[in-house]
């Protein structure tokens, strides 16, 4: 009985963060608006061990010099597999082109809060074409 109470207390004390759909929406909007610091806060801890905030900002600035900057996006599929979620989305560019990409999220626990976080550089371009 005592173990049950301890486990129950632990589960009650754990809070759940935003669902993956909301995390992706916040991440993509931050990137589209150029708020890279906000987007950086939404990547997972392992990614943060390998890329500093400055390098993250530099990555997106260089990518958008190459691709152009997207002006909107559309999330069109979400696939969940235990503690991993893949989000398929389309970025629209003002020159009439779009890109279909897939992004991976993982579920992490940080200070008792379960949160979904983006796996940085775990993006895959599915298709790039004109509208």
mmCIF file of C-alpha atoms in Angstrom:
data_model
loop_
_atom_site.group_PDB
_atom_site.id
_atom_site.type_symbol
_atom_site.label_atom_id
_atom_site.label_comp_id
_atom_site.label_asym_id
_atom_site.label_seq_id
_atom_site.Cartn_x
_atom_site.Cartn_y
_atom_site.Cartn_z
ATOM 1 C CA UNK A 1 0.000 0.000 0.000
ATOM 2 C CA UNK A 2 2.816 2.378 0.862
ATOM 3 C CA UNK A 3 4.499 1.785 -2.518
ATOM 4 C CA UNK A 4 1.203 2.447 -4.256
ATOM 5 C CA UNK A 5 0.850 5.785 -2.462
ATOM 6 C CA UNK A 6 4.415 6.778 -3.410
ATOM 7 C CA UNK A 7 3.843 5.886 -7.073
ATOM 8 C CA UNK A 8 0.490 7.677 -7.080
ATOM 9 C CA UNK A 9 2.064 10.800 -5.576
ATOM 10 C CA UNK A 10 4.815 10.708 -8.229
ATOM 11 C CA UNK A 11 2.311 10.409 -11.067
ATOM 12 C CA UNK A 12 0.180 13.232 -9.712
ATOM 13 C CA UNK A 13 3.230 15.469 -9.313
ATOM 14 C CA UNK A 14 4.238 14.997 -12.959
ATOM 15 C CA UNK A 15 2.705 17.557 -15.243
ATOM 16 C CA UNK A 16 2.231 17.194 -18.950
ATOM 17 C CA UNK A 17 3.451 19.894 -21.330
ATOM 18 C CA UNK A 18 1.917 20.882 -24.653
ATOM 19 C CA UNK A 19 0.944 18.146 -27.133
ATOM 20 C CA UNK A 20 3.301 17.606 -30.101
ATOM 21 C CA UNK A 21 0.969 19.462 -32.472
ATOM 22 C CA UNK A 22 1.217 22.614 -30.348
ATOM 23 C CA UNK A 23 5.012 22.310 -29.972
ATOM 24 C CA UNK A 24 5.436 22.003 -33.756
ATOM 25 C CA UNK A 25 3.078 24.920 -34.381
ATOM 26 C CA UNK A 26 5.000 27.131 -31.926
ATOM 27 C CA UNK A 27 8.346 26.036 -33.402
ATOM 28 C CA UNK A 28 7.388 26.671 -37.033
ATOM 29 C CA UNK A 29 5.768 30.030 -36.256
ATOM 30 C CA UNK A 30 8.848 31.147 -34.310
ATOM 31 C CA UNK A 31 11.129 30.204 -37.214
ATOM 32 C CA UNK A 32 8.877 31.891 -39.794
ATOM 33 C CA UNK A 33 8.856 35.077 -37.695
ATOM 34 C CA UNK A 34 12.630 34.963 -37.175
ATOM 35 C CA UNK A 35 12.303 34.384 -33.409
ATOM 36 C CA UNK A 36 15.055 31.763 -33.370
ATOM 37 C CA UNK A 37 15.660 32.056 -29.616
ATOM 38 C CA UNK A 38 12.078 30.981 -28.948
ATOM 39 C CA UNK A 39 12.430 28.104 -31.429
ATOM 40 C CA UNK A 40 15.703 27.014 -29.780
ATOM 41 C CA UNK A 41 13.890 26.565 -26.472
ATOM 42 C CA UNK A 42 11.674 23.956 -28.159
ATOM 43 C CA UNK A 43 14.464 21.578 -29.211
ATOM 44 C CA UNK A 44 15.429 18.624 -27.028
ATOM 45 C CA UNK A 45 18.332 18.520 -24.562
ATOM 46 C CA UNK A 46 20.410 16.117 -26.646
ATOM 47 C CA UNK A 47 20.240 18.483 -29.618
ATOM 48 C CA UNK A 48 21.219 21.377 -27.344
ATOM 49 C CA UNK A 49 24.337 19.423 -26.323
ATOM 50 C CA UNK A 50 25.472 19.500 -29.959
ATOM 51 C CA UNK A 51 24.330 22.936 -31.132
ATOM 52 C CA UNK A 52 24.573 26.233 -29.302
ATOM 53 C CA UNK A 53 21.869 28.862 -29.585
ATOM 54 C CA UNK A 54 24.211 30.948 -31.764
ATOM 55 C CA UNK A 55 24.851 28.023 -34.128
ATOM 56 C CA UNK A 56 21.109 27.298 -34.250
ATOM 57 C CA UNK A 57 20.406 30.881 -35.305
ATOM 58 C CA UNK A 58 23.221 30.778 -37.863
ATOM 59 C CA UNK A 59 21.864 27.488 -39.284
ATOM 60 C CA UNK A 60 18.421 28.954 -39.996
ATOM 61 C CA UNK A 61 19.770 32.223 -41.354
ATOM 62 C CA UNK A 62 22.008 30.310 -43.796
ATOM 63 C CA UNK A 63 19.217 27.901 -44.773
ATOM 64 C CA UNK A 64 16.899 30.764 -45.606
ATOM 65 C CA UNK A 65 19.572 32.436 -47.733
ATOM 66 C CA UNK A 66 19.669 29.179 -49.708
ATOM 67 C CA UNK A 67 15.939 28.317 -49.732
ATOM 68 C CA UNK A 68 14.295 31.688 -49.247
ATOM 69 C CA UNK A 69 12.181 32.291 -46.167
ATOM 70 C CA UNK A 70 8.876 30.428 -45.786
ATOM 71 C CA UNK A 71 5.844 32.607 -45.237
ATOM 72 C CA UNK A 72 3.440 29.923 -44.002
ATOM 73 C CA UNK A 73 3.149 26.225 -43.246
ATOM 74 C CA UNK A 74 0.632 23.414 -43.102
ATOM 75 C CA UNK A 75 0.837 20.338 -40.869
ATOM 76 C CA UNK A 76 -0.831 17.505 -42.784
ATOM 77 C CA UNK A 77 0.023 14.304 -40.903
ATOM 78 C CA UNK A 78 1.087 13.218 -37.437
ATOM 79 C CA UNK A 79 2.290 9.691 -36.642
ATOM 80 C CA UNK A 80 2.860 8.654 -33.035
ATOM 81 C CA UNK A 81 5.030 5.710 -32.014
ATOM 82 C CA UNK A 82 5.348 5.455 -28.200
ATOM 83 C CA UNK A 83 7.647 8.300 -27.092
ATOM 84 C CA UNK A 84 8.356 9.491 -30.635
ATOM 85 C CA UNK A 85 6.165 11.513 -32.966
ATOM 86 C CA UNK A 86 6.766 12.303 -36.624
ATOM 87 C CA UNK A 87 5.117 15.422 -37.984
ATOM 88 C CA UNK A 88 4.736 15.901 -41.731
ATOM 89 C CA UNK A 89 4.425 19.496 -42.811
ATOM 90 C CA UNK A 90 4.632 21.731 -45.844
ATOM 91 C CA UNK A 91 6.455 25.050 -45.923
ATOM 92 C CA UNK A 92 5.159 27.558 -48.484
ATOM 93 C CA UNK A 93 7.508 30.160 -49.935
ATOM 94 C CA UNK A 94 6.511 33.514 -51.416
ATOM 95 C CA UNK A 95 7.980 32.582 -54.823
ATOM 96 C CA UNK A 96 5.264 29.950 -55.302
ATOM 97 C CA UNK A 97 7.306 26.908 -54.290
ATOM 98 C CA UNK A 98 6.759 24.610 -51.354
ATOM 99 C CA UNK A 99 8.618 21.886 -49.508
ATOM 100 C CA UNK A 100 7.262 18.820 -47.781
ATOM 101 C CA UNK A 101 9.279 17.825 -44.725
ATOM 102 C CA UNK A 102 9.036 15.420 -41.819
ATOM 103 C CA UNK A 103 10.186 16.408 -38.327
ATOM 104 C CA UNK A 104 10.815 14.116 -35.370
ATOM 105 C CA UNK A 105 9.836 14.906 -31.774
ATOM 106 C CA UNK A 106 10.666 12.984 -28.619
ATOM 107 C CA UNK A 107 9.033 12.967 -25.226
ATOM 108 C CA UNK A 108 11.306 14.104 -22.412
ATOM 109 C CA UNK A 109 10.977 14.651 -18.683
ATOM 110 C CA UNK A 110 12.364 17.888 -17.319
ATOM 111 C CA UNK A 111 11.872 18.702 -13.636
ATOM 112 C CA UNK A 112 8.830 16.453 -13.407
ATOM 113 C CA UNK A 113 7.186 17.802 -16.559
ATOM 114 C CA UNK A 114 6.660 15.535 -19.553
ATOM 115 C CA UNK A 115 7.302 17.610 -22.665
ATOM 116 C CA UNK A 116 7.515 17.038 -26.378
ATOM 117 C CA UNK A 117 10.653 18.523 -27.940
ATOM 118 C CA UNK A 118 11.946 18.840 -31.501
ATOM 119 C CA UNK A 119 14.931 16.735 -32.593
ATOM 120 C CA UNK A 120 17.021 19.445 -34.269
ATOM 121 C CA UNK A 121 18.511 18.513 -37.655
ATOM 122 C CA UNK A 122 16.316 15.450 -37.770
ATOM 123 C CA UNK A 123 14.344 16.902 -40.675
ATOM 124 C CA UNK A 124 13.936 15.126 -43.942
ATOM 125 C CA UNK A 125 12.877 16.811 -47.156
ATOM 126 C CA UNK A 126 10.253 14.634 -48.789
ATOM 127 C CA UNK A 127 9.535 16.768 -51.825
ATOM 128 C CA UNK A 128 10.404 20.197 -53.199
ATOM 129 C CA UNK A 129 8.408 21.577 -56.097
ATOM 130 C CA UNK A 130 6.422 24.443 -57.562
ATOM 131 C CA UNK A 131 2.764 24.915 -56.686
#
